[in-house]
Amino acid sequence: MKSKNLLAIAVCGLLQVGVTTHASENVSDSLMEAFSNGNTSLSFRYRFEFVDQDGFDKNANASTVRTRLNYKTEAYKGFSFFIEADNVTEVFIDDYNAGAGNSPGNGAYPVVADPQGTEINQVWFNYDFSEGNGIKVGRQRILLDNQRFVGGVGWRQNEQTYDGISGSFKFANNKLFVAYVDNVNRIFGEDVAAGDHDNSTLLVNWSNKVGDISKITAYYYDINNKDAAAFSTATLGAKFAGNIDAFNYALEFANQNDAHNNAVDYSANYWRIDAGYKFKPVTLFGGYEVLEGDANNAGSMFRTPLATLHAFNGWADKFLGTPADGLEDLFIGVKGNISGFKWQAIYHDFNAQDGGRDLGSELDLAIAKKVNKHLSLLLKAAFYDADTHASDTSKVWFMVSSSF
């Protein structure tokens, strides 16, 4: 399914380029120049991940490196082409479960969702008909707002990308993004069924910049997932964010209903408030996020199946799926930059939205250093203390990233 969908999309893109450029003068010479002047980039990301999780006989130790190679042509009369390939390889240690059936012999280990494999991560044709206005056809990265609803799950070694067509439009202080998604290429890779989800999904995101200090965003995400009916949802929401001098804030609300092949009849809300204040050299921040659920109606919780979930509700990833009785996340943190070392600490207190069940707490810590324009380092840890949800979990990561 995935290969057929991608092939159809790519052919459509080729036909679009052919029809548009056929009437142009010196087509062959111009296209050759666009390709010969293209840019190639290469990057490596090594990561060691340790997981100690109650309920498993063994600790996970995952040592993987992602190699990414991409190429982009120069634009010719607004047209450009891009292709990107990723390879994820285990390095010396493979004591982990890659998840979704990727490691059938490693069930005694906790999940580290970084399966081995080589894939085309992105391949697309783009046409920009004016500055800030363009159409993209093919397999592409889609990152909307803070990726709470639609993102690329960039923390994992195998990125989530989307097969489809998208348009970006800019007028006055407004930006509009519209996409039709035919297939979601998930982090589990092509070798397992969960790695691809057949979709007929519509994504609409509009934003307006109000002066120099605030921004309004409205969105509608109509997800029709033909492989996972529980993910089929229609979400309508809005966000208001801005800053006043050293103070920043954000308010967001969304309503979600079942859609398409989803068998559960429900309506659930989402809301979030964020605030932060910068005291040189540190910034204090905090917030409160709620995803509604209903303990008496299975499957009726607010879901975000396309989100970059690692960035929300704790780095230990204990809430990749919303609990049946919902989730309340009260968090506070501090971050700063000292001598080029970026660091942060975040504390989360989790409770069920329906009934108030204690879902535990978590402490997250990170420090990062950009050594030079080619090399960066990261040390990161998460400590989840369970109560009535999941199990105690400690995770530690060390990552080295390089690009050329």
Coordinates of C-alpha atoms in Angstrom, one line a residue:
M1 CA 0.0 0.0 0.0
K2 CA 2.7 2.4 1.0
S3 CA 4.8 1.9 -2.1
K4 CA 1.8 2.2 -4.4
N5 CA 0.6 5.4 -2.8
L6 CA 4.1 6.9 -2.9
L7 CA 4.5 5.9 -6.6
A8 CA 1.2 7.5 -7.5
I9 CA 2.0 10.7 -5.7
A10 CA 5.5 10.9 -7.3
V11 CA 4.0 10.3 -10.8
C12 CA 1.5 13.1 -10.3
G13 CA 4.4 15.3 -9.3
L14 CA 6.3 14.4 -12.4
L15 CA 3.4 15.0 -14.6
Q16 CA 2.9 18.4 -13.0
V17 CA 6.5 19.3 -13.7
G18 CA 6.4 18.0 -17.2
V19 CA 3.2 19.8 -18.2
T20 CA 4.4 23.1 -16.7
T21 CA 8.0 23.1 -18.0
H22 CA 7.3 21.6 -21.4
A23 CA 6.3 24.9 -22.8
S24 CA 9.3 26.7 -21.4
E25 CA 12.4 27.5 -23.4
N26 CA 15.6 25.5 -23.0
V27 CA 13.9 22.9 -20.8
S28 CA 16.7 20.4 -20.9
D29 CA 19.5 22.9 -20.3
S30 CA 17.7 24.6 -17.4
L31 CA 16.8 21.4 -15.7
M32 CA 20.3 20.1 -16.0
E33 CA 21.6 23.3 -14.4
A34 CA 19.0 23.0 -11.6
F35 CA 20.2 19.5 -10.8
S36 CA 23.9 20.2 -11.2
N37 CA 23.7 23.2 -8.8
G38 CA 21.8 21.2 -6.2
N39 CA 22.9 20.8 -2.6
T40 CA 23.7 17.5 -0.9
S41 CA 23.9 17.1 2.9
L42 CA 25.0 14.3 5.2
S43 CA 24.3 13.9 8.9
F44 CA 24.9 11.3 11.6
R45 CA 23.1 10.9 14.9
Y46 CA 24.4 8.4 17.4
R47 CA 22.3 7.7 20.5
F48 CA 22.7 5.4 23.5
E49 CA 19.4 4.9 25.4
F50 CA 19.1 3.1 28.8
V51 CA 15.7 2.1 30.2
D52 CA 15.1 0.6 33.7
Q53 CA 11.3 -0.2 33.9
D54 CA 9.5 -2.1 36.6
G55 CA 7.9 -5.3 35.3
F56 CA 10.7 -6.2 33.0
D57 CA 13.4 -8.8 33.9
K58 CA 16.1 -6.9 32.0
N59 CA 17.1 -3.3 31.4
A60 CA 17.1 -2.0 27.8
N61 CA 20.4 -0.8 26.3
A62 CA 20.0 0.6 22.8
S63 CA 23.0 1.8 20.8
T64 CA 22.0 3.1 17.4
V65 CA 23.2 5.5 14.7
R66 CA 21.1 7.2 12.1
T67 CA 22.7 8.2 8.9
R68 CA 20.8 10.7 6.8
L69 CA 21.6 11.7 3.2
N70 CA 19.6 14.2 1.2
Y71 CA 19.7 16.1 -2.0
K72 CA 17.8 19.2 -3.2
T73 CA 17.9 20.8 -6.6
E74 CA 18.0 24.5 -7.1
A75 CA 14.7 26.1 -8.0
Y76 CA 13.9 26.5 -11.6
K77 CA 10.9 28.7 -12.4
G78 CA 9.6 28.0 -9.0
F79 CA 10.0 24.2 -9.2
S80 CA 12.4 22.1 -7.0
F81 CA 12.9 18.4 -6.1
F82 CA 14.1 16.9 -2.9
I83 CA 15.0 13.3 -1.8
E84 CA 16.2 12.1 1.6
A85 CA 17.2 8.6 2.7
D86 CA 17.7 7.4 6.3
N87 CA 19.5 4.3 7.7
V88 CA 19.2 3.2 11.3
T89 CA 21.8 0.7 12.5
E90 CA 22.5 -1.0 15.8
V91 CA 26.1 -0.4 17.0
F92 CA 27.5 -3.2 19.2
I93 CA 24.5 -3.4 21.6
D94 CA 21.0 -4.5 20.8
D95 CA 19.5 -5.3 24.2
Y96 CA 16.1 -3.7 23.6
N97 CA 12.7 -4.2 22.1
A98 CA 12.2 -1.9 19.1
G99 CA 8.4 -2.2 19.4
A100 CA 5.4 -3.1 17.2
G101 CA 6.8 -6.6 16.4
N102 CA 10.2 -5.4 15.2
S103 CA 12.1 -7.5 17.9
P104 CA 10.1 -10.7 18.4
G105 CA 13.0 -12.3 20.4
N106 CA 13.5 -9.3 22.8
G107 CA 10.2 -9.3 24.7
A108 CA 12.1 -9.4 28.0
Y109 CA 13.4 -5.8 27.4
P110 CA 11.5 -2.5 27.6
V111 CA 10.7 -0.8 24.3
V112 CA 13.1 1.6 22.7
A113 CA 11.3 2.5 19.4
D114 CA 14.3 2.7 17.1
P115 CA 14.1 -0.2 14.7
Q116 CA 16.9 -0.9 12.2
G117 CA 16.2 -0.2 8.6
T118 CA 16.8 1.9 5.5
E119 CA 14.0 4.1 4.1
I120 CA 13.2 7.0 1.9
N121 CA 12.3 9.5 4.5
Q122 CA 11.2 12.3 2.1
V123 CA 10.8 12.6 -1.6
W124 CA 8.8 15.5 -3.1
F125 CA 8.3 18.0 -5.8
N126 CA 7.6 21.6 -4.9
Y127 CA 6.3 24.6 -6.8
D128 CA 6.5 28.1 -5.3
F129 CA 4.4 30.5 -7.3
S130 CA 5.4 33.5 -5.1
E131 CA 7.2 34.1 -1.9
G132 CA 5.6 32.1 0.9
N133 CA 3.1 30.5 -1.4
G134 CA 3.7 27.0 -2.8
I135 CA 2.4 23.4 -3.3
K136 CA 4.3 20.3 -2.4
V137 CA 3.6 16.8 -3.7
G138 CA 5.1 13.6 -2.3
R139 CA 6.5 12.2 0.9
Q140 CA 7.1 15.1 3.2
R141 CA 7.7 16.4 6.7
I142 CA 4.7 18.2 8.3
L143 CA 5.3 20.1 11.6
L144 CA 2.4 22.2 12.7
D145 CA 2.7 24.7 15.5
N146 CA 4.4 23.0 18.5
Q147 CA 3.6 19.6 17.0
R148 CA 1.0 18.8 19.7
F149 CA -1.4 17.6 17.1
V150 CA 0.7 17.1 13.9
G151 CA 4.4 16.5 13.9
G152 CA 7.4 14.4 12.9
V153 CA 8.3 12.6 16.1
G154 CA 11.9 13.8 15.4
W155 CA 13.2 12.5 18.7
R156 CA 13.1 8.9 17.4
Q157 CA 15.7 7.7 14.9
N158 CA 13.1 6.9 12.3
E159 CA 11.1 10.1 11.6
Q160 CA 7.3 10.2 11.0
T161 CA 6.5 11.6 7.5
Y162 CA 3.4 12.0 5.4
D163 CA 2.6 11.0 1.8
G164 CA 0.3 13.5 0.2
I165 CA -0.1 17.0 -1.2
S166 CA 0.2 20.2 0.8
G167 CA -0.1 23.9 0.2
S168 CA 1.3 26.9 2.1
F169 CA -0.1 30.3 1.5
K170 CA 0.8 33.7 2.9
F171 CA -1.2 36.9 2.7
A172 CA -0.8 40.1 4.8
N173 CA -0.2 38.8 8.4
N174 CA -2.0 35.5 7.7
K175 CA -0.6 32.1 7.0
L176 CA -2.6 29.1 5.8
F177 CA -1.5 25.5 5.5
V178 CA -3.7 22.8 3.9
A179 CA -2.8 19.2 3.4
Y180 CA -4.4 16.0 2.2
V181 CA -2.5 12.9 3.6
D182 CA -2.8 9.6 1.9
N183 CA -0.4 7.6 4.1
V184 CA 1.4 8.1 7.4
N185 CA 4.9 6.6 7.6
R186 CA 5.3 5.9 11.3
I187 CA 8.4 5.5 13.4
F188 CA 8.1 1.7 13.5
G189 CA 9.4 1.3 9.9
E190 CA 8.2 -0.5 6.8
D191 CA 8.8 -4.1 8.1
V192 CA 5.8 -4.2 10.4
A193 CA 2.1 -3.5 9.9
A194 CA 2.1 -0.6 12.4
G195 CA 4.8 1.2 10.4
D196 CA 2.2 2.4 7.8
H197 CA -1.3 3.8 8.3
D198 CA -3.5 4.2 5.3
N199 CA -5.3 7.6 5.6
S200 CA -7.6 10.0 3.8
T201 CA -6.8 12.9 6.1
L202 CA -7.4 16.6 5.8
L203 CA -5.2 19.1 7.8
V204 CA -6.0 22.8 7.9
N205 CA -4.0 25.3 10.0
W206 CA -4.4 29.1 9.9
S207 CA -2.5 31.7 11.8
N208 CA -2.5 35.5 12.1
K209 CA 0.2 37.6 13.6
V210 CA -1.4 40.4 15.7
G211 CA 1.2 43.2 15.9
D212 CA 4.6 42.2 17.2
I213 CA 3.6 40.6 20.4
S214 CA 0.9 37.9 19.8
K215 CA -0.4 35.3 17.4
I216 CA -3.8 33.6 16.8
T217 CA -4.0 30.1 15.4
A218 CA -7.0 28.1 14.4
Y219 CA -7.0 24.5 13.1
Y220 CA -9.1 21.7 11.9
Y221 CA -7.7 18.2 11.6
D222 CA -10.0 15.6 10.1
I223 CA -8.2 12.2 10.5
N224 CA -9.6 9.3 8.6
N225 CA -7.3 6.4 9.5
K226 CA -8.3 3.2 7.6
D227 CA -5.9 1.0 9.5
A228 CA -6.6 2.2 13.1
A229 CA -10.2 3.2 13.5
A230 CA -9.7 4.6 17.0
F231 CA -7.4 7.2 15.5
S232 CA -10.2 8.6 13.2
T233 CA -11.1 11.9 14.8
A234 CA -12.2 15.4 13.9
T235 CA -10.5 18.1 16.0
L236 CA -11.3 21.8 15.9
G237 CA -9.3 24.2 18.0
A238 CA -7.7 27.6 18.5
K239 CA -4.6 29.0 20.3
F240 CA -3.6 32.5 21.4
A241 CA 0.0 33.1 22.3
G242 CA 2.3 36.1 22.8
N243 CA 4.7 37.9 24.9
I244 CA 5.0 41.1 26.9
D245 CA 8.6 42.0 27.4
A246 CA 10.1 39.1 29.4
F247 CA 6.8 37.4 30.0
N248 CA 5.3 34.9 27.5
Y249 CA 2.0 33.1 27.6
A250 CA -0.3 30.8 25.6
L251 CA -3.9 29.7 25.8
E252 CA -5.3 26.8 23.8
F253 CA -8.7 25.0 23.5
A254 CA -9.8 22.2 21.2
N255 CA -12.9 19.9 20.8
Q256 CA -12.7 16.5 19.3
N257 CA -15.3 14.1 18.0
D258 CA -15.3 10.6 16.6
A259 CA -15.1 10.5 12.8
H260 CA -15.3 8.2 9.8
N261 CA -14.8 4.5 10.8
N262 CA -14.4 5.2 14.6
A263 CA -16.9 2.9 16.4
V264 CA -17.0 5.0 19.6
D265 CA -19.5 7.9 19.8
Y266 CA -17.8 10.6 21.9
S267 CA -16.9 14.3 22.3
A268 CA -13.9 15.3 24.3
N269 CA -12.1 18.6 25.0
Y270 CA -8.5 19.7 25.3
W271 CA -7.2 22.8 27.0
R272 CA -3.8 24.1 27.9
I273 CA -2.3 27.2 29.5
D274 CA 1.4 28.1 29.5
A275 CA 3.4 31.0 31.0
G276 CA 7.0 31.8 31.4
Y277 CA 9.3 34.6 32.6
K278 CA 12.9 35.2 31.6
F279 CA 15.2 36.2 34.5
K280 CA 18.7 36.4 33.0
P281 CA 20.3 34.0 32.7
V282 CA 17.4 31.6 33.4
T283 CA 13.8 31.2 32.4
L284 CA 11.0 30.0 34.6
F285 CA 8.0 28.3 32.9
G286 CA 5.0 26.2 33.8
G287 CA 1.6 25.2 32.6
Y288 CA -1.5 23.0 32.9
E289 CA -2.7 20.7 30.2
V290 CA -5.9 18.6 30.2
L291 CA -7.0 15.9 27.8
E292 CA -10.5 14.8 28.7
G293 CA -11.6 11.1 29.1
D294 CA -14.5 9.1 30.4
A295 CA -13.9 6.1 32.5
N296 CA -17.4 4.8 31.8
N297 CA -17.1 5.0 28.0
A298 CA -14.1 3.1 26.7
G299 CA -12.3 4.7 23.8
S300 CA -13.8 8.2 24.4
M301 CA -10.6 10.0 25.4
F302 CA -9.1 12.9 23.6
R303 CA -6.4 11.6 21.2
T304 CA -3.5 13.1 19.3
P305 CA -2.3 10.2 17.0
L306 CA -0.2 12.4 14.7
A307 CA 1.6 14.3 17.5
T308 CA 5.3 14.4 18.5
L309 CA 4.3 12.9 21.8
H310 CA 7.7 12.7 23.3
A311 CA 7.7 16.5 23.7
F312 CA 4.6 16.4 26.0
N313 CA 3.6 14.9 29.3
G314 CA 7.1 13.8 30.2
W315 CA 10.1 12.4 28.4
A316 CA 9.6 8.9 29.9
D317 CA 6.8 8.5 27.3
K318 CA 4.3 7.0 29.8
F319 CA 1.4 8.9 28.2
L320 CA 1.8 8.2 24.5
G321 CA -1.8 7.2 24.7
T322 CA -4.3 9.1 26.8
P323 CA -5.6 7.1 29.7
A324 CA -9.3 6.1 29.5
D325 CA -10.2 8.5 32.3
G326 CA -8.2 11.4 30.7
L327 CA -5.1 13.2 31.8
E328 CA -4.2 16.4 33.7
D329 CA -0.6 17.5 33.6
L330 CA 0.6 20.3 35.9
F331 CA 4.2 21.1 35.2
I332 CA 6.9 23.6 36.2
G333 CA 10.4 24.0 34.9
V334 CA 13.5 26.1 34.6
K335 CA 16.0 26.4 31.8
G336 CA 19.0 28.5 30.9
N337 CA 22.3 28.8 29.0
I338 CA 25.6 29.0 30.8
S339 CA 28.8 29.3 28.7
G340 CA 27.1 27.6 25.8
F341 CA 25.6 24.8 27.8
K342 CA 21.8 24.7 27.4
W343 CA 20.1 23.0 30.3
Q344 CA 16.6 22.5 31.7
A345 CA 14.7 20.7 34.4
I346 CA 10.9 20.0 34.4
Y347 CA 8.7 18.5 37.0
H348 CA 5.3 17.0 36.1
D349 CA 2.4 16.0 38.4
F350 CA -0.1 13.7 36.6
N351 CA -3.8 13.0 37.5
A352 CA -6.8 11.6 35.8
Q353 CA -9.2 14.2 34.4
D354 CA -12.2 12.0 35.2
G355 CA -12.2 11.1 38.9
G356 CA -8.8 12.5 39.9
R357 CA -6.9 9.3 40.1
D358 CA -3.2 9.8 40.9
L359 CA -1.2 9.0 37.7
G360 CA 2.2 9.6 39.2
S361 CA 4.9 12.3 38.7
E362 CA 8.1 12.8 36.7
L363 CA 11.3 14.7 36.7
D364 CA 13.1 15.4 33.4
L365 CA 16.6 16.8 33.1
A366 CA 18.7 17.7 30.1
I367 CA 22.0 19.5 29.1
A368 CA 23.2 20.2 25.6
K369 CA 26.3 21.7 24.0
K370 CA 26.9 22.8 20.5
V371 CA 30.6 22.2 20.1
N372 CA 30.8 23.7 16.6
K373 CA 28.7 24.1 13.5
H374 CA 29.2 20.4 12.7
L375 CA 28.9 18.7 16.2
S376 CA 26.5 18.8 19.1
L377 CA 26.1 16.7 22.3
L378 CA 23.1 15.9 24.5
L379 CA 22.7 14.2 27.9
K380 CA 19.2 13.7 29.0
A381 CA 17.2 11.8 31.7
A382 CA 13.7 11.1 32.8
F383 CA 12.5 9.6 36.1
Y384 CA 8.8 8.6 36.3
D385 CA 7.3 7.6 39.7
A386 CA 4.2 5.6 39.1
D387 CA 1.1 5.5 41.3
T388 CA -2.0 4.0 39.8
H389 CA -0.7 4.2 36.2
A390 CA 1.9 2.2 34.3
S391 CA 5.2 1.4 36.2
D392 CA 8.2 3.1 37.7
T393 CA 10.6 4.0 34.8
S394 CA 14.0 5.6 34.5
K395 CA 15.5 6.6 31.2
V396 CA 18.9 8.0 30.3
W397 CA 20.1 9.2 26.9
F398 CA 23.5 10.3 25.5
M399 CA 23.4 11.6 21.9
V400 CA 26.0 12.9 19.5
S401 CA 24.8 14.7 16.3
S402 CA 27.0 15.8 13.4
S403 CA 26.1 17.3 10.0
F404 CA 28.0 18.3 6.9

